[in-house]
Amino acid sequence: MEKRKELEFIYRRRSVRKFLETPVPDEIVNMLIDAAIHAPSGKNAQNWHFVVVRNRQMIADMATLVEKKHEILLPFIADEQKKNDFKKSVAYHTVFRNAPAVVLVFAGPYPVPADDMVPGSGLTQSEIESLRQAKPGIQNVAAALQNLHLAAAALGYGTCWMTGPNYAGREIAQMVGFQKEGYVMAALTPLGIPAGGGGSPARKPLTEILTVVD
Ligand SMILES: Cc1cc2nc3c(=O)[nH]c(=O)nc-3n(C[C@H](O)[C@H](O)[C@H](O)COP(=O)(O)O)c2cc1C
């Protein structure tokens, strides 16, 4: 399919997992976070918070923290195949280790009508849970994060959306000293100048993922 020139900013983004040592200046950090917060959010709730870590030792320590938590969690997976998959995934959860900056993205509370529905008063707990499934609060944060990724790519910076390290989210928040009532780590991204090229993996064809109803 022909790629439109006007959409170059979309196709430029790819997941970057290797970075140059070049530090990320304040100006870039501020531009990226400003781009992020111009995302739409339900009720304009802006239920996000960003922590930018540029302390290289702390970034390495965060990766070690993820490895330690991974080791703690591993024995709790009973299925051998799944355990093996999780074991291998730790490399994929620590690719931020050598980045000059890491952006931690926290998601705050976002009330939904399901919160006000009383189980037993006509609706079952599972019906109430199904009303929560689309998670608009997380959609707000994802919109902001996607803005950040696209803006970074447009400015020549590399990022990688990562939720793998989330199982160590509480420990990471504690390490960087971030505390805000009801906020949890939703994702993180390394940030820096890409070291080398590389492309995105292939996408499913539109015939598989698009339904048009006329
Ligand atoms: C919600 C989400 C979580 C992801 N988690 C990780 C991760 O933990 N580690 C990683 O290396 N990549 C992670 N990725 C990156 C994907 O592997 C990547 O986006 C996908 O393979 C498509 O490649 P591209 O981003 O280069 O287009 C994640 C992406 C998303 C959207």
Short mmCIF file of N, CA and C in Angstrom, two decimals, residues 28-41 44 46-52 103-106 139-152 155 159 161 189 191:
data_model
loop_
_atom_site.label_atom_id
_atom_site.label_comp_id
_atom_site.label_asym_id
_atom_site.label_seq_id
_atom_site.Cartn_x
_atom_site.Cartn_y
_atom_site.Cartn_z
N ILE A 28 13.92 18.93 24.90
CA ILE A 28 13.25 17.78 24.27
C ILE A 28 12.26 17.15 25.25
N VAL A 29 12.69 16.99 26.50
CA VAL A 29 11.79 16.40 27.51
C VAL A 29 10.51 17.24 27.58
N ASN A 30 10.67 18.56 27.67
CA ASN A 30 9.49 19.42 27.81
C ASN A 30 8.59 19.37 26.57
N MET A 31 9.22 19.33 25.39
CA MET A 31 8.43 19.26 24.15
C MET A 31 7.63 17.96 24.10
N LEU A 32 8.27 16.86 24.50
CA LEU A 32 7.60 15.56 24.41
C LEU A 32 6.46 15.44 25.41
N ILE A 33 6.70 15.94 26.61
CA ILE A 33 5.63 15.82 27.61
C ILE A 33 4.47 16.77 27.24
N ASP A 34 4.81 17.92 26.68
CA ASP A 34 3.75 18.83 26.24
C ASP A 34 2.94 18.20 25.10
N ALA A 35 3.64 17.50 24.19
CA ALA A 35 2.92 16.79 23.10
C ALA A 35 2.02 15.72 23.71
N ALA A 36 2.55 15.01 24.71
CA ALA A 36 1.77 13.93 25.35
C ALA A 36 0.48 14.48 25.95
N ILE A 37 0.58 15.59 26.66
CA ILE A 37 -0.60 16.07 27.40
C ILE A 37 -1.60 16.79 26.51
N HIS A 38 -1.26 16.93 25.22
CA HIS A 38 -2.26 17.46 24.29
C HIS A 38 -3.12 16.35 23.68
N ALA A 39 -2.96 15.15 24.20
CA ALA A 39 -3.85 14.05 23.80
C ALA A 39 -5.24 14.31 24.37
N PRO A 40 -6.26 13.75 23.75
CA PRO A 40 -7.60 13.85 24.34
C PRO A 40 -7.68 12.98 25.59
N SER A 41 -8.58 13.36 26.51
CA SER A 41 -8.85 12.46 27.64
C SER A 41 -10.31 12.62 28.03
N ASN A 44 -11.80 15.37 30.00
CA ASN A 44 -10.55 16.14 30.13
C ASN A 44 -9.88 15.87 31.49
N GLN A 46 -7.25 14.11 32.26
CA GLN A 46 -5.78 14.19 32.29
C GLN A 46 -5.19 13.39 33.45
N ASN A 47 -5.69 12.18 33.57
CA ASN A 47 -5.30 11.33 34.72
C ASN A 47 -3.97 10.62 34.45
N TRP A 48 -2.96 11.42 34.15
CA TRP A 48 -1.63 10.87 33.86
C TRP A 48 -0.58 11.63 34.64
N HIS A 49 0.55 11.00 34.82
CA HIS A 49 1.71 11.67 35.41
C HIS A 49 2.96 11.03 34.81
N PHE A 50 3.92 11.85 34.49
CA PHE A 50 5.14 11.36 33.83
C PHE A 50 6.33 11.61 34.75
N VAL A 51 7.17 10.63 34.88
CA VAL A 51 8.43 10.80 35.62
C VAL A 51 9.56 10.51 34.62
N VAL A 52 10.40 11.50 34.40
CA VAL A 52 11.51 11.32 33.46
C VAL A 52 12.78 11.09 34.26
N VAL A 103 11.14 7.35 30.43
CA VAL A 103 9.92 8.05 30.85
C VAL A 103 8.99 7.01 31.48
N LEU A 104 8.67 7.23 32.75
CA LEU A 104 7.70 6.35 33.43
C LEU A 104 6.33 7.01 33.30
N VAL A 105 5.35 6.22 32.93
CA VAL A 105 4.02 6.78 32.71
C VAL A 105 3.06 6.19 33.74
N PHE A 106 2.49 7.05 34.55
CA PHE A 106 1.57 6.60 35.60
C PHE A 106 0.13 6.96 35.23
N GLN A 139 -7.28 4.29 28.47
CA GLN A 139 -7.26 4.83 27.10
C GLN A 139 -6.71 6.25 27.09
N ASN A 140 -7.07 7.04 28.11
CA ASN A 140 -6.54 8.42 28.20
C ASN A 140 -5.01 8.41 28.22
N VAL A 141 -4.48 7.56 29.06
CA VAL A 141 -3.03 7.50 29.26
C VAL A 141 -2.35 6.96 27.99
N ALA A 142 -3.00 5.99 27.35
CA ALA A 142 -2.43 5.43 26.11
C ALA A 142 -2.39 6.49 25.00
N ALA A 143 -3.42 7.32 24.95
CA ALA A 143 -3.44 8.39 23.93
C ALA A 143 -2.26 9.33 24.15
N ALA A 144 -2.02 9.67 25.40
CA ALA A 144 -0.90 10.58 25.72
C ALA A 144 0.43 9.92 25.36
N LEU A 145 0.53 8.65 25.68
CA LEU A 145 1.79 7.94 25.42
C LEU A 145 2.03 7.82 23.91
N GLN A 146 0.98 7.58 23.15
CA GLN A 146 1.17 7.50 21.70
C GLN A 146 1.61 8.85 21.14
N ASN A 147 1.03 9.94 21.65
CA ASN A 147 1.50 11.28 21.22
C ASN A 147 2.99 11.42 21.48
N LEU A 148 3.40 10.98 22.66
CA LEU A 148 4.82 11.10 23.03
C LEU A 148 5.70 10.31 22.05
N HIS A 149 5.28 9.10 21.73
CA HIS A 149 6.07 8.26 20.81
C HIS A 149 6.17 8.91 19.42
N LEU A 150 5.05 9.42 18.93
CA LEU A 150 5.04 10.02 17.59
C LEU A 150 5.87 11.30 17.57
N ALA A 151 5.74 12.09 18.63
CA ALA A 151 6.50 13.35 18.71
C ALA A 151 7.99 13.04 18.78
N ALA A 152 8.36 12.04 19.56
CA ALA A 152 9.78 11.68 19.70
C ALA A 152 10.33 11.27 18.34
N LEU A 155 11.03 14.08 16.07
CA LEU A 155 12.19 14.89 16.46
C LEU A 155 13.50 14.10 16.37
N THR A 159 11.98 5.51 20.91
CA THR A 159 11.24 5.11 22.11
C THR A 159 10.83 3.65 21.95
N TRP A 161 7.51 1.50 23.60
CA TRP A 161 6.38 1.37 24.55
C TRP A 161 6.60 0.07 25.31
N THR A 189 8.89 4.07 28.81
CA THR A 189 9.61 4.04 27.53
C THR A 189 11.03 4.56 27.70
N LEU A 191 14.19 6.50 26.14
CA LEU A 191 14.19 7.65 25.23
C LEU A 191 15.63 8.03 24.92
#
